[in-house]
Short mmCIF file of C-alpha atoms and ligand atoms in Angstrom, two decimals:
data_model
loop_
_atom_site.label_atom_id
_atom_site.label_comp_id
_atom_site.label_asym_id
_atom_site.label_seq_id
_atom_site.Cartn_x
_atom_site.Cartn_y
_atom_site.Cartn_z
CA UNK A 1 2.40 -13.43 62.76
CA UNK A 2 4.80 -10.09 62.01
CA UNK A 3 7.20 -12.51 59.43
CA UNK A 4 3.39 -13.99 57.84
CA UNK A 5 2.47 -10.40 57.27
CA UNK A 6 5.54 -9.12 55.90
CA UNK A 7 5.06 -11.98 53.02
CA UNK A 8 1.84 -11.16 52.92
CA UNK A 9 2.54 -7.71 51.60
CA UNK A 10 5.49 -8.33 49.78
CA UNK A 11 3.09 -11.47 48.09
CA UNK A 12 0.12 -8.15 47.20
CA UNK A 13 2.81 -5.92 45.66
CA UNK A 14 4.51 -8.67 43.66
CA UNK A 15 1.13 -8.92 42.31
CA UNK A 16 0.58 -5.56 41.64
CA UNK A 17 3.86 -5.12 39.75
CA UNK A 18 2.59 -8.08 37.49
CA UNK A 19 -0.26 -6.39 36.72
CA UNK A 20 1.12 -3.43 35.59
CA UNK A 21 3.36 -5.21 33.77
CA UNK A 22 0.84 -6.96 31.67
CA UNK A 23 -1.57 -3.94 31.85
CA UNK A 24 1.49 -1.87 30.55
CA UNK A 25 2.68 -4.71 27.75
CA UNK A 26 -1.09 -4.90 26.54
CA UNK A 27 -2.47 -1.62 27.53
CA UNK A 28 -5.19 -3.17 29.86
CA UNK A 29 -6.16 -6.20 31.34
CA UNK A 30 -8.82 -7.99 32.94
CA UNK A 31 -11.23 -5.64 30.71
CA UNK A 32 -9.84 -2.59 33.11
CA UNK A 33 -9.65 -0.02 30.34
CA UNK A 34 -7.18 2.52 30.04
CA UNK A 35 -7.72 6.02 28.80
CA UNK A 36 -4.77 8.67 27.35
CA UNK A 37 -4.90 11.68 25.10
CA UNK A 38 -2.66 12.49 22.65
CA UNK A 39 -2.78 15.91 20.43
CA UNK A 40 -2.23 13.91 17.55
CA UNK A 41 -3.00 10.39 17.42
CA UNK A 42 -2.03 8.60 13.97
CA UNK A 43 -3.86 5.25 12.67
CA UNK A 44 -2.07 2.61 11.26
CA UNK A 45 1.78 2.97 10.84
CA UNK A 46 2.51 2.02 7.07
CA UNK A 47 3.85 4.60 4.59
CA UNK A 48 1.25 7.16 5.53
CA UNK A 49 1.23 6.80 9.15
CA UNK A 50 5.28 6.83 9.65
CA UNK A 51 5.35 9.80 7.48
CA UNK A 52 3.03 11.96 9.37
CA UNK A 53 3.86 10.75 12.65
CA UNK A 54 7.27 12.17 11.88
CA UNK A 55 5.69 15.62 10.40
CA UNK A 56 3.60 15.71 13.53
CA UNK A 57 6.67 15.16 15.83
CA UNK A 58 8.60 18.19 14.01
CA UNK A 59 5.23 20.31 14.63
CA UNK A 60 4.10 19.99 18.86
CA UNK A 61 6.91 17.27 19.81
CA UNK A 62 7.49 13.65 20.07
CA UNK A 63 5.34 13.29 23.16
CA UNK A 64 1.93 14.12 21.69
CA UNK A 65 1.72 12.07 18.76
CA UNK A 66 0.74 8.34 19.26
CA UNK A 67 0.93 5.96 16.60
CA UNK A 68 -1.93 3.14 16.37
CA UNK A 69 -0.11 -0.16 14.10
CA UNK A 70 0.05 -3.79 15.49
CA UNK A 71 2.54 -5.34 13.24
CA UNK A 72 6.07 -6.02 14.23
CA UNK A 73 7.33 -5.50 11.20
CA UNK A 74 7.15 -2.30 8.25
CA UNK A 75 7.65 -3.29 4.37
CA UNK A 76 8.90 -1.18 1.58
CA UNK A 77 5.59 -2.96 -0.75
CA UNK A 78 7.02 -1.32 -3.74
CA UNK A 79 9.97 -3.92 -3.61
CA UNK A 80 7.70 -6.92 -3.86
CA UNK A 81 7.57 -6.35 -7.60
CA UNK A 82 11.05 -7.38 -7.65
CA UNK A 83 11.48 -9.67 -4.93
CA UNK A 84 8.61 -11.53 -6.92
CA UNK A 85 11.10 -11.90 -10.06
CA UNK A 86 13.80 -12.64 -8.16
CA UNK A 87 15.79 -9.45 -8.44
CA UNK A 88 15.78 -8.59 -4.32
CA UNK A 89 14.80 -10.41 -1.37
CA UNK A 90 12.13 -9.98 0.97
CA UNK A 91 14.61 -9.13 3.92
CA UNK A 92 15.75 -6.44 1.54
CA UNK A 93 12.34 -4.61 1.85
CA UNK A 94 11.68 -5.21 5.24
CA UNK A 95 12.89 -3.03 8.82
CA UNK A 96 10.80 -3.59 12.08
CA UNK A 97 8.21 -1.21 12.92
CA UNK A 98 10.37 0.01 16.04
CA UNK A 99 13.12 1.07 13.98
CA UNK A 100 10.97 3.33 11.59
CA UNK A 101 8.76 4.63 14.35
CA UNK A 102 9.83 8.20 15.31
CA UNK A 103 11.60 8.18 18.18
CA UNK A 104 9.61 9.63 21.35
CA UNK A 105 6.80 8.91 19.79
CA UNK A 106 4.23 6.71 21.68
CA UNK A 107 4.07 3.82 19.29
CA UNK A 108 0.23 2.05 20.70
CA UNK A 109 1.43 -2.20 19.36
CA UNK A 110 -2.67 -2.87 19.14
CA UNK A 111 -5.30 -2.55 16.12
CA UNK A 112 -8.04 0.14 16.05
CA UNK A 113 -11.33 -1.50 16.82
CA UNK A 114 -13.74 2.01 16.51
CA UNK A 115 -13.38 5.30 15.44
CA UNK A 116 -16.09 7.61 17.71
CA UNK A 117 -14.96 10.86 15.89
CA UNK A 118 -18.20 12.75 17.50
CA UNK A 119 -16.15 12.32 20.98
CA UNK A 120 -12.79 12.50 19.39
CA UNK A 121 -11.78 8.80 20.44
CA UNK A 122 -10.38 5.54 19.17
CA UNK A 123 -10.81 2.29 20.93
CA UNK A 124 -7.82 -0.72 20.54
CA UNK A 125 -8.11 -4.51 21.06
CA UNK A 126 -7.40 -4.28 24.36
CA UNK A 127 -10.33 -2.08 25.61
CA UNK A 128 -7.88 0.85 25.45
CA UNK A 129 -9.47 4.30 24.61
CA UNK A 130 -7.31 7.64 23.15
CA UNK A 131 -8.75 10.58 22.59
CA UNK A 132 -7.21 13.21 20.28
CA UNK A 133 -6.85 16.95 19.47
CA UNK A 134 -6.46 15.81 15.66
CA UNK A 135 -6.90 12.19 13.89
CA UNK A 136 -4.63 11.57 10.97
CA UNK A 137 -6.23 8.29 9.47
CA UNK A 138 -3.32 6.26 7.17
CA UNK A 139 -5.18 2.88 7.61
CA UNK A 140 -4.41 1.61 4.59
CA UNK A 141 -6.77 -0.88 2.09
CA UNK A 142 -7.52 -3.94 2.78
CA UNK A 143 -6.72 -7.45 0.76
CA UNK A 144 -9.95 -9.50 0.08
CA UNK A 145 -8.11 -12.75 -1.50
CA UNK A 146 -11.59 -14.69 -0.26
CA UNK A 147 -13.69 -13.40 -2.76
CA UNK A 148 -11.80 -15.48 -5.21
CA UNK A 149 -13.37 -18.76 -4.78
CA UNK A 150 -10.67 -21.07 -3.78
CA UNK A 151 -8.35 -18.76 -2.09
CA UNK A 152 -6.82 -18.04 -0.30
CA UNK A 153 -6.30 -22.07 0.12
CA UNK A 154 -5.15 -22.40 -3.01
CA UNK A 155 -1.94 -20.53 -2.09
CA UNK A 156 -1.04 -23.96 -0.15
CA UNK A 157 -0.46 -25.61 -3.65
CA UNK A 158 2.55 -24.87 -5.90
CA UNK A 159 2.61 -22.53 -9.23
CA UNK A 160 0.71 -19.99 -7.72
CA UNK A 161 1.57 -16.56 -6.53
CA UNK A 162 0.91 -13.21 -5.35
CA UNK A 163 3.19 -9.70 -4.95
CA UNK A 164 0.59 -8.21 -2.59
CA UNK A 165 1.90 -9.91 0.85
CA UNK A 166 4.52 -10.91 2.01
CA UNK A 167 3.48 -14.32 2.73
CA UNK A 168 2.83 -14.78 -0.68
CA UNK A 169 5.31 -13.15 -3.41
CA UNK A 170 7.96 -15.72 -2.72
CA UNK A 171 5.82 -17.82 -4.14
CA UNK A 172 5.64 -16.17 -7.20
CA UNK A 173 9.03 -16.51 -7.51
CA UNK A 174 9.00 -20.01 -7.22
CA UNK A 175 6.27 -20.66 -10.03
CA UNK A 176 8.14 -18.73 -12.22
CA UNK A 177 11.62 -20.74 -11.62
CA UNK A 178 9.82 -23.90 -12.07
CA UNK A 179 7.85 -22.85 -15.15
CA UNK A 180 8.33 -25.78 -17.58
CA UNK A 181 5.93 -24.99 -20.53
CA UNK A 182 2.04 -24.01 -20.67
CA UNK A 183 -0.09 -20.80 -20.22
CA UNK A 184 1.44 -18.02 -17.57
CA UNK A 185 -2.00 -15.89 -16.22
CA UNK A 186 -1.69 -12.43 -14.54
CA UNK A 187 -4.41 -11.29 -13.32
CA UNK A 188 -6.32 -7.64 -12.33
CA UNK A 189 -9.45 -7.83 -9.86
CA UNK A 190 -12.37 -5.56 -10.65
CA UNK A 191 -12.27 -2.98 -7.79
CA UNK A 192 -9.62 -0.04 -6.92
CA UNK A 193 -5.74 -1.43 -6.13
CA UNK A 194 -2.65 -0.27 -4.68
CA UNK A 195 0.17 0.29 -7.11
CA UNK A 196 -2.34 0.05 -10.97
CA UNK A 197 0.84 -1.28 -12.99
CA UNK A 198 2.23 -3.91 -10.21
CA UNK A 199 -0.23 -6.36 -11.54
CA UNK A 200 1.26 -6.30 -15.81
CA UNK A 201 4.98 -5.50 -14.05
CA UNK A 202 5.32 -8.79 -13.24
CA UNK A 203 3.90 -10.19 -16.31
CA UNK A 204 6.72 -8.42 -18.34
CA UNK A 205 9.66 -9.38 -15.77
CA UNK A 206 8.06 -13.01 -16.08
CA UNK A 207 8.32 -12.59 -19.80
CA UNK A 208 12.36 -11.59 -19.38
CA UNK A 209 13.17 -14.34 -17.44
CA UNK A 210 12.20 -17.12 -19.62
CA UNK A 211 13.94 -15.15 -22.40
CA UNK A 212 16.84 -15.33 -20.20
CA UNK A 213 16.32 -19.15 -19.40
CA UNK A 214 15.47 -20.09 -22.92
CA UNK A 215 11.90 -21.24 -21.82
CA UNK A 216 9.68 -18.04 -23.68
CA UNK A 217 8.84 -20.21 -26.43
CA UNK A 218 7.20 -22.66 -24.80
CA UNK A 219 5.10 -20.17 -22.23
CA UNK A 220 2.02 -18.62 -23.48
CA UNK A 221 1.52 -15.33 -21.36
CA UNK A 222 -1.75 -14.21 -21.07
CA UNK A 223 -2.63 -10.97 -18.64
CA UNK A 224 -6.88 -11.19 -18.16
CA UNK A 225 -7.71 -7.48 -16.61
CA UNK A 226 -11.01 -6.24 -15.84
CA UNK A 227 -9.80 -3.23 -16.65
CA UNK A 228 -11.22 -1.88 -20.24
CA UNK A 229 -7.68 -0.33 -20.74
CA UNK A 230 -4.17 -1.68 -20.49
CA UNK A 231 -3.35 1.26 -18.30
CA UNK A 232 -5.37 4.56 -17.32
CA UNK A 233 -2.92 7.46 -18.63
CA UNK A 234 -3.03 7.68 -22.51
CA UNK A 235 0.37 8.06 -23.18
CA UNK A 236 1.57 4.97 -21.26
CA UNK A 237 -0.16 2.96 -22.38
CA UNK A 238 0.18 4.01 -25.98
CA UNK A 239 3.97 2.35 -24.97
CA UNK A 240 2.55 -0.80 -23.34
CA UNK A 241 0.59 -1.54 -25.66
CA UNK A 242 3.59 -1.59 -28.21
CA UNK A 243 5.65 -3.79 -26.10
CA UNK A 244 2.90 -6.40 -25.81
CA UNK A 245 3.01 -6.75 -29.10
CA UNK A 246 6.71 -6.99 -30.00
CA UNK A 247 7.08 -9.64 -27.23
CA UNK A 248 4.10 -11.62 -28.41
CA UNK A 249 2.19 -11.13 -24.74
CA UNK A 250 -1.92 -11.64 -24.51
CA UNK A 251 -3.90 -8.70 -23.24
CA UNK A 252 -7.74 -9.72 -22.88
CA UNK A 253 -9.47 -6.87 -21.30
CA UNK A 254 -12.70 -6.77 -18.85
CA UNK A 255 -11.63 -9.93 -17.50
CA UNK A 256 -12.16 -10.63 -13.58
CA UNK A 257 -10.63 -13.83 -11.76
CA UNK A 258 -13.56 -15.15 -9.91
CA UNK A 259 -12.28 -18.38 -9.06
CA UNK A 260 -9.48 -20.66 -8.78
CA UNK A 261 -9.02 -24.53 -8.35
CA UNK A 262 -5.13 -24.60 -7.26
CA UNK A 263 -5.46 -28.41 -7.16
CA UNK A 264 -6.08 -29.00 -11.08
CA UNK A 265 -4.13 -25.84 -11.86
CA UNK A 266 -7.01 -23.76 -13.58
CA UNK A 267 -8.36 -20.33 -13.20
CA UNK A 268 -11.80 -19.36 -13.60
CA UNK A 269 -12.36 -15.60 -15.43
CA UNK A 270 -15.59 -14.03 -16.01
CA UNK A 271 -16.32 -11.82 -18.73
CA UNK A 272 -17.31 -8.47 -17.60
CA UNK A 273 -18.86 -7.49 -21.09
CA UNK A 274 -20.77 -10.73 -20.79
CA UNK A 275 -22.00 -11.01 -17.24
CA UNK A 276 -22.89 -14.44 -16.18
CA UNK A 277 -20.18 -15.85 -19.00
CA UNK A 278 -16.80 -17.83 -17.77
CA UNK A 279 -13.69 -19.34 -19.52
CA UNK A 280 -11.19 -21.62 -17.47
CA UNK A 281 -7.56 -21.19 -18.25
CA UNK A 282 -5.03 -23.52 -17.40
CA UNK A 283 -2.32 -22.56 -15.75
CA UNK A 284 1.74 -24.05 -15.22
CA UNK A 285 1.87 -20.50 -13.67
CA UNK A 286 -0.71 -18.16 -11.97
CA UNK A 287 -0.19 -14.53 -10.21
CA UNK A 288 -2.73 -12.98 -8.45
CA UNK A 289 -4.02 -9.64 -8.04
CA UNK A 290 -6.59 -9.94 -4.99
CA UNK A 291 -9.88 -7.51 -5.09
CA UNK A 292 -9.21 -4.79 -2.21
CA UNK A 293 -11.48 -2.68 0.06
CA UNK A 294 -11.66 0.02 2.30
CA UNK A 295 -10.25 -0.53 5.75
CA UNK A 296 -13.00 -2.91 7.94
CA UNK A 297 -12.81 -0.14 10.96
CA UNK A 298 -14.24 2.30 9.05
CA UNK A 299 -17.65 0.91 8.53
CA UNK A 300 -20.29 2.55 10.53
CA UNK A 301 -17.78 5.26 12.14
CA UNK A 302 -19.38 8.15 9.82
CA UNK A 303 -15.99 8.84 8.48
CA UNK A 304 -16.61 6.95 5.25
CA UNK A 305 -18.33 7.32 1.69
CA UNK A 306 -20.76 5.84 -0.14
CA UNK A 307 -17.62 3.26 -1.09
CA UNK A 308 -16.23 2.97 2.57
CA UNK A 309 -13.27 4.85 1.68
CA UNK A 310 -12.34 7.84 4.28
CA UNK A 311 -13.81 10.81 2.80
CA UNK A 312 -11.57 13.71 2.38
CA UNK A 313 -11.53 17.00 0.58
CA UNK A 314 -9.19 16.04 -2.84
CA UNK A 315 -7.43 19.41 -2.37
CA UNK A 316 -6.71 19.38 1.87
CA UNK A 317 -6.85 15.66 2.53
CA UNK A 318 -8.96 17.45 5.37
CA UNK A 319 -12.61 15.31 6.28
CA UNK A 320 -15.05 16.75 4.29
CA UNK A 321 -17.56 16.57 8.21
CA UNK A 322 -15.22 16.57 10.54
CA UNK A 323 -12.38 19.20 10.54
CA UNK A 324 -9.91 17.59 13.32
CA UNK A 325 -10.21 14.93 11.39
CA UNK A 326 -7.26 13.94 8.54
CA UNK A 327 -6.48 11.39 5.86
CA UNK A 328 -3.64 10.23 4.00
CA UNK A 329 -3.10 7.09 1.06
CA UNK A 330 -4.43 4.29 0.36
CA UNK A 331 -7.65 4.60 2.91
CA UNK A 332 -9.28 7.94 1.19
CA UNK A 333 -11.33 8.40 -1.51
CA UNK A 334 -8.63 10.47 -3.13
CA UNK A 335 -9.44 10.26 -7.01
CA UNK A 336 -5.91 8.97 -8.14
CA UNK A 337 -3.71 5.68 -8.62
CA UNK A 338 -2.95 4.44 -4.87
CA UNK A 339 1.18 4.68 -4.49
CA UNK A 340 3.57 5.88 -1.90
CA UNK A 341 4.28 8.15 -4.29
CA UNK A 342 0.64 9.56 -4.06
CA UNK A 343 1.74 9.68 0.03
CA UNK A 344 4.88 11.51 -0.55
CA UNK A 345 2.67 14.27 -2.47
CA UNK A 346 0.05 13.82 0.01
CA UNK A 347 2.26 14.73 3.35
CA UNK A 348 3.97 18.04 2.24
CA UNK A 349 0.24 19.17 1.73
CA UNK A 350 -1.55 17.67 4.53
CA UNK A 351 1.32 19.08 6.63
CA UNK A 352 0.65 22.39 5.41
CA UNK A 353 -3.27 21.91 5.86
CA UNK A 354 -2.97 20.81 9.78
CA UNK A 355 -0.39 23.84 10.38
CA UNK A 356 -3.42 26.51 9.09
CA UNK A 357 -6.48 24.64 11.06
CA UNK A 358 -4.39 24.44 14.01
CA UNK A 359 -3.88 28.31 13.73
CA UNK A 360 -7.86 28.59 12.44
CA UNK A 361 -6.76 29.60 9.61
CA UNK A 362 -8.19 28.38 6.20
CA UNK A 363 -5.88 25.51 4.09
CA UNK A 364 -4.12 27.44 1.35
CA UNK A 365 -1.91 24.36 -0.46
CA UNK A 366 -3.74 21.99 -2.67
CA UNK A 367 -2.74 18.38 -3.55
CA UNK A 368 -3.03 18.12 -7.45
CA UNK A 369 -3.19 14.18 -7.11
CA UNK A 370 0.80 13.66 -8.19
CA UNK A 371 0.89 9.78 -8.36
CA UNK A 372 3.65 7.70 -9.99
CA UNK A 373 4.06 4.07 -11.39
CA UNK A 374 7.42 2.79 -12.05
CA UNK A 375 6.33 0.51 -14.75
CA UNK A 376 9.24 -2.32 -14.95
CA UNK A 377 9.33 -3.38 -18.46
CA UNK A 378 12.21 -5.92 -17.99
CA UNK A 379 15.28 -6.75 -15.20
CA UNK A 380 16.98 -3.55 -16.75
CA UNK A 381 14.38 -0.92 -18.23
CA UNK A 382 11.11 1.05 -16.47
CA UNK A 383 8.82 3.70 -18.08
CA UNK A 384 8.46 5.91 -15.23
CA UNK A 385 5.09 7.09 -15.24
CA UNK A 386 3.73 10.09 -13.23
CA UNK A 387 -0.14 12.14 -13.41
CA UNK A 388 -2.16 14.11 -12.00
CA UNK A 389 -5.70 14.17 -11.00
CA UNK A 390 -6.81 14.75 -14.61
CA UNK A 391 -4.82 11.80 -15.49
CA UNK A 392 -2.17 14.23 -17.44
CA UNK A 393 1.47 13.43 -17.52
CA UNK A 394 3.30 15.60 -14.84
CA UNK A 395 7.29 14.31 -15.21
CA UNK A 396 9.64 14.90 -13.48
CA UNK A 397 12.57 14.57 -15.74
CA UNK A 398 13.05 16.61 -18.63
CA UNK A 399 12.97 13.75 -20.81
CA UNK A 400 10.30 11.70 -22.71
CA UNK A 401 9.38 9.02 -20.19
CA UNK A 402 7.16 6.88 -21.47
CA UNK A 403 10.30 5.34 -23.39
CA UNK A 404 11.54 2.51 -21.11
CA UNK A 405 15.09 3.64 -19.85
CA UNK A 406 17.79 1.92 -17.54
CA UNK A 407 18.51 4.92 -15.91
CA UNK A 408 14.65 4.92 -14.25
CA UNK A 409 15.28 1.26 -13.52
CA UNK A 410 18.04 2.22 -11.33
CA UNK A 411 15.66 4.69 -9.80
CA UNK A 412 13.24 2.01 -9.26
CA UNK A 413 15.34 -0.08 -7.57
CA UNK A 414 18.04 1.70 -6.14
CA UNK A 415 17.43 5.30 -5.32
CA UNK A 416 13.85 5.04 -4.22
CA UNK A 417 14.03 2.63 -1.52
CA UNK A 418 16.82 4.96 -0.07
CA UNK A 419 14.00 7.71 -0.66
CA UNK A 420 11.63 5.72 0.95
CA UNK A 421 13.65 4.63 4.05
CA UNK A 422 15.66 7.97 4.95
CA UNK A 423 13.41 11.02 3.47
CA UNK A 424 9.60 9.84 3.46
CA UNK A 425 9.31 8.08 6.59
CA UNK A 426 11.68 10.91 8.32
CA UNK A 427 9.02 13.08 6.92
CA UNK A 428 11.66 15.00 4.72
CA UNK A 429 10.47 13.68 1.21
CA UNK A 430 7.22 15.57 -0.10
CA UNK A 431 7.23 14.27 -3.64
CA UNK A 432 9.47 15.30 -6.48
CA UNK A 433 6.92 18.97 -7.06
CA UNK A 434 10.31 21.19 -6.14
CA UNK A 435 12.58 18.90 -8.23
CA UNK A 436 10.28 19.24 -11.27
CA UNK A 437 10.04 22.77 -11.64
CA UNK A 438 14.02 23.41 -11.59
CA UNK A 439 14.44 20.26 -14.18
CA UNK A 440 12.27 22.23 -16.20
CA UNK A 441 14.08 25.66 -15.80
CA UNK A 442 10.77 26.56 -13.79
CA UNK A 443 8.15 26.05 -16.51
CA UNK A 444 6.19 22.99 -14.81
C1 FAD B 501 2.97 -5.56 -4.81
C2 FAD B 501 3.26 -3.51 -4.47
C3 FAD B 501 4.14 -3.13 -5.47
C4 FAD B 501 4.00 -1.36 -5.01
N1 FAD B 501 4.75 -1.07 -6.06
C5 FAD B 501 4.67 0.77 -5.76
C6 FAD B 501 5.53 1.73 -6.25
O1 FAD B 501 6.35 1.06 -7.53
N2 FAD B 501 5.27 2.79 -6.55
C7 FAD B 501 4.63 3.26 -5.19
O2 FAD B 501 4.80 4.35 -5.37
N3 FAD B 501 3.89 2.48 -4.57
C8 FAD B 501 3.57 1.36 -4.76
N4 FAD B 501 2.88 0.51 -4.12
C9 FAD B 501 1.58 0.93 -3.09
C10 FAD B 501 2.44 1.69 -2.08
O3 FAD B 501 3.42 0.54 -1.40
C11 FAD B 501 0.84 1.70 -0.73
O4 FAD B 501 -0.02 2.57 -1.44
C12 FAD B 501 1.66 2.59 0.25
O5 FAD B 501 2.36 1.77 1.14
C13 FAD B 501 0.58 2.88 0.91
O6 FAD B 501 0.52 3.79 2.28
P1 FAD B 501 -0.64 3.70 3.02
O7 FAD B 501 0.04 3.99 4.51
O8 FAD B 501 -1.50 4.22 2.77
O9 FAD B 501 -1.02 2.15 3.55
P2 FAD B 501 0.13 0.92 3.94
O10 FAD B 501 1.33 1.27 3.96
O11 FAD B 501 -0.86 -0.36 3.27
O12 FAD B 501 -0.51 0.96 5.83
C14 FAD B 501 -1.60 0.84 6.36
C15 FAD B 501 -0.78 0.54 7.85
O13 FAD B 501 -2.37 0.64 8.71
C16 FAD B 501 -2.20 -0.88 9.13
N5 FAD B 501 -3.61 -0.97 9.85
C17 FAD B 501 -4.09 -1.33 9.21
N6 FAD B 501 -5.74 -1.61 9.73
C18 FAD B 501 -5.31 -1.33 10.91
C19 FAD B 501 -6.40 -1.27 12.29
N7 FAD B 501 -7.56 -1.72 12.60
N8 FAD B 501 -5.65 -0.46 13.37
C20 FAD B 501 -4.24 -0.07 13.37
N9 FAD B 501 -3.36 -0.47 12.32
C21 FAD B 501 -4.28 -0.93 11.16
C22 FAD B 501 -2.13 -2.01 8.76
O14 FAD B 501 -0.90 -2.85 9.52
C23 FAD B 501 -0.36 -0.92 7.72
O15 FAD B 501 0.71 -1.00 8.83
C24 FAD B 501 3.29 -1.22 -4.32
C25 FAD B 501 2.15 -2.02 -3.52
C26 FAD B 501 2.47 -3.39 -3.70
C27 FAD B 501 1.58 -4.46 -2.72
#
């Protein structure tokens, strides 16, 4: 009898241990929700989330910071432009999320399902409830391939790729290598995008690759963009138009990709100036830049603006309605180009804003909209576009950065990745502002 009781107790203990381990691994089980509280909760562990997690750790201590991020892997996305052109490998762009997570900070490996800013609480996939004193939203943006008829299933076919996801970036390189003759078509969607230069960088690299491999005379290179301009800042657009003419690249403005018939190698574009008018382009290679939109979880949270983006003050990055909520990066409605370089500039301002808000003082540092886009124009040249909210160049180096430069290519390919992993993600790189001043002898 006693022996039976002992074994029953042991069994119950074993079950409890199992339940505990399942709960702690999956945060909850059997619908029983767990609750946690942190001074800072960061939503998203991409560029902005890891950066701000590292900065908040320094401010309040690791045990008071949690980052909610479901992905096992973290990617340096700017490298994918070079991966699609065979100049870097996917693995060089990847690190495990565990390795970039600031040590001691709680990694909640889950997806945020609901944000309730009125009650300072977020809810994750497994029913976990996390409350906070301060919330930093760094959820990035959502890629919307499905808005183009025939995608994403069209990626199962060859000759089509997209540098915008880890799954499709190597398909770009494959399509480029296998190119024989015909049209090479590159698209730019009719929505805000991250890194507005990336859709055309891969065109310049493809042109260079075809020249190197003797295929260029058999290729008709076409850049179909929804925009009315080649690039948003005139100084750089002027240089790019010169390159486009010199290299015989065909640019069609106001052309929006609406359908891909991958089995027939056809891409259908709508003329945005003549709605309803479409044109079919046969292709031997197609690079798709997908439509993009705000993270769906913001919808109905009362944190979003009318377009669905996180509604923040453009100077301070503080939410317009909830003073203990802040935003950084692609998910925000900051009226600047969405880049990792912009995240760097935003991170130092946001750090300062939060310090002030925590002391009940008025934020005093203003984000000027700094953003940067290394426009890769070949395997050895880059035009380094840097500009602010007003679209005015804000260049770091005391040279004309609208000229193609070999040094800037090395910056892009070799130096910036180091700056990303060892500077930005550690919360130590807040953009080139201080260096710009030195380079220009305090004049900028
Ligand atoms: C092809 C390409 C080329 C680029 N080139 C450049 C360049 O040359 N220079 C440059 O500066 N920038 C470049 N960028 C842009 C740059 O990578 C992004 O702007 C930057 O990573 C944005 O950081 P973020 O934190 O806002 O978003 P991300 O880094 O995308 O992070 C968002 C995170 O949120 C997580 N998330 C989303 N939803 C949820 C949820 N519900 N719950 C929890 N987590 C969630 C995601 O898993 C992701 O990890 C490029 C991007 C691409 C794709």
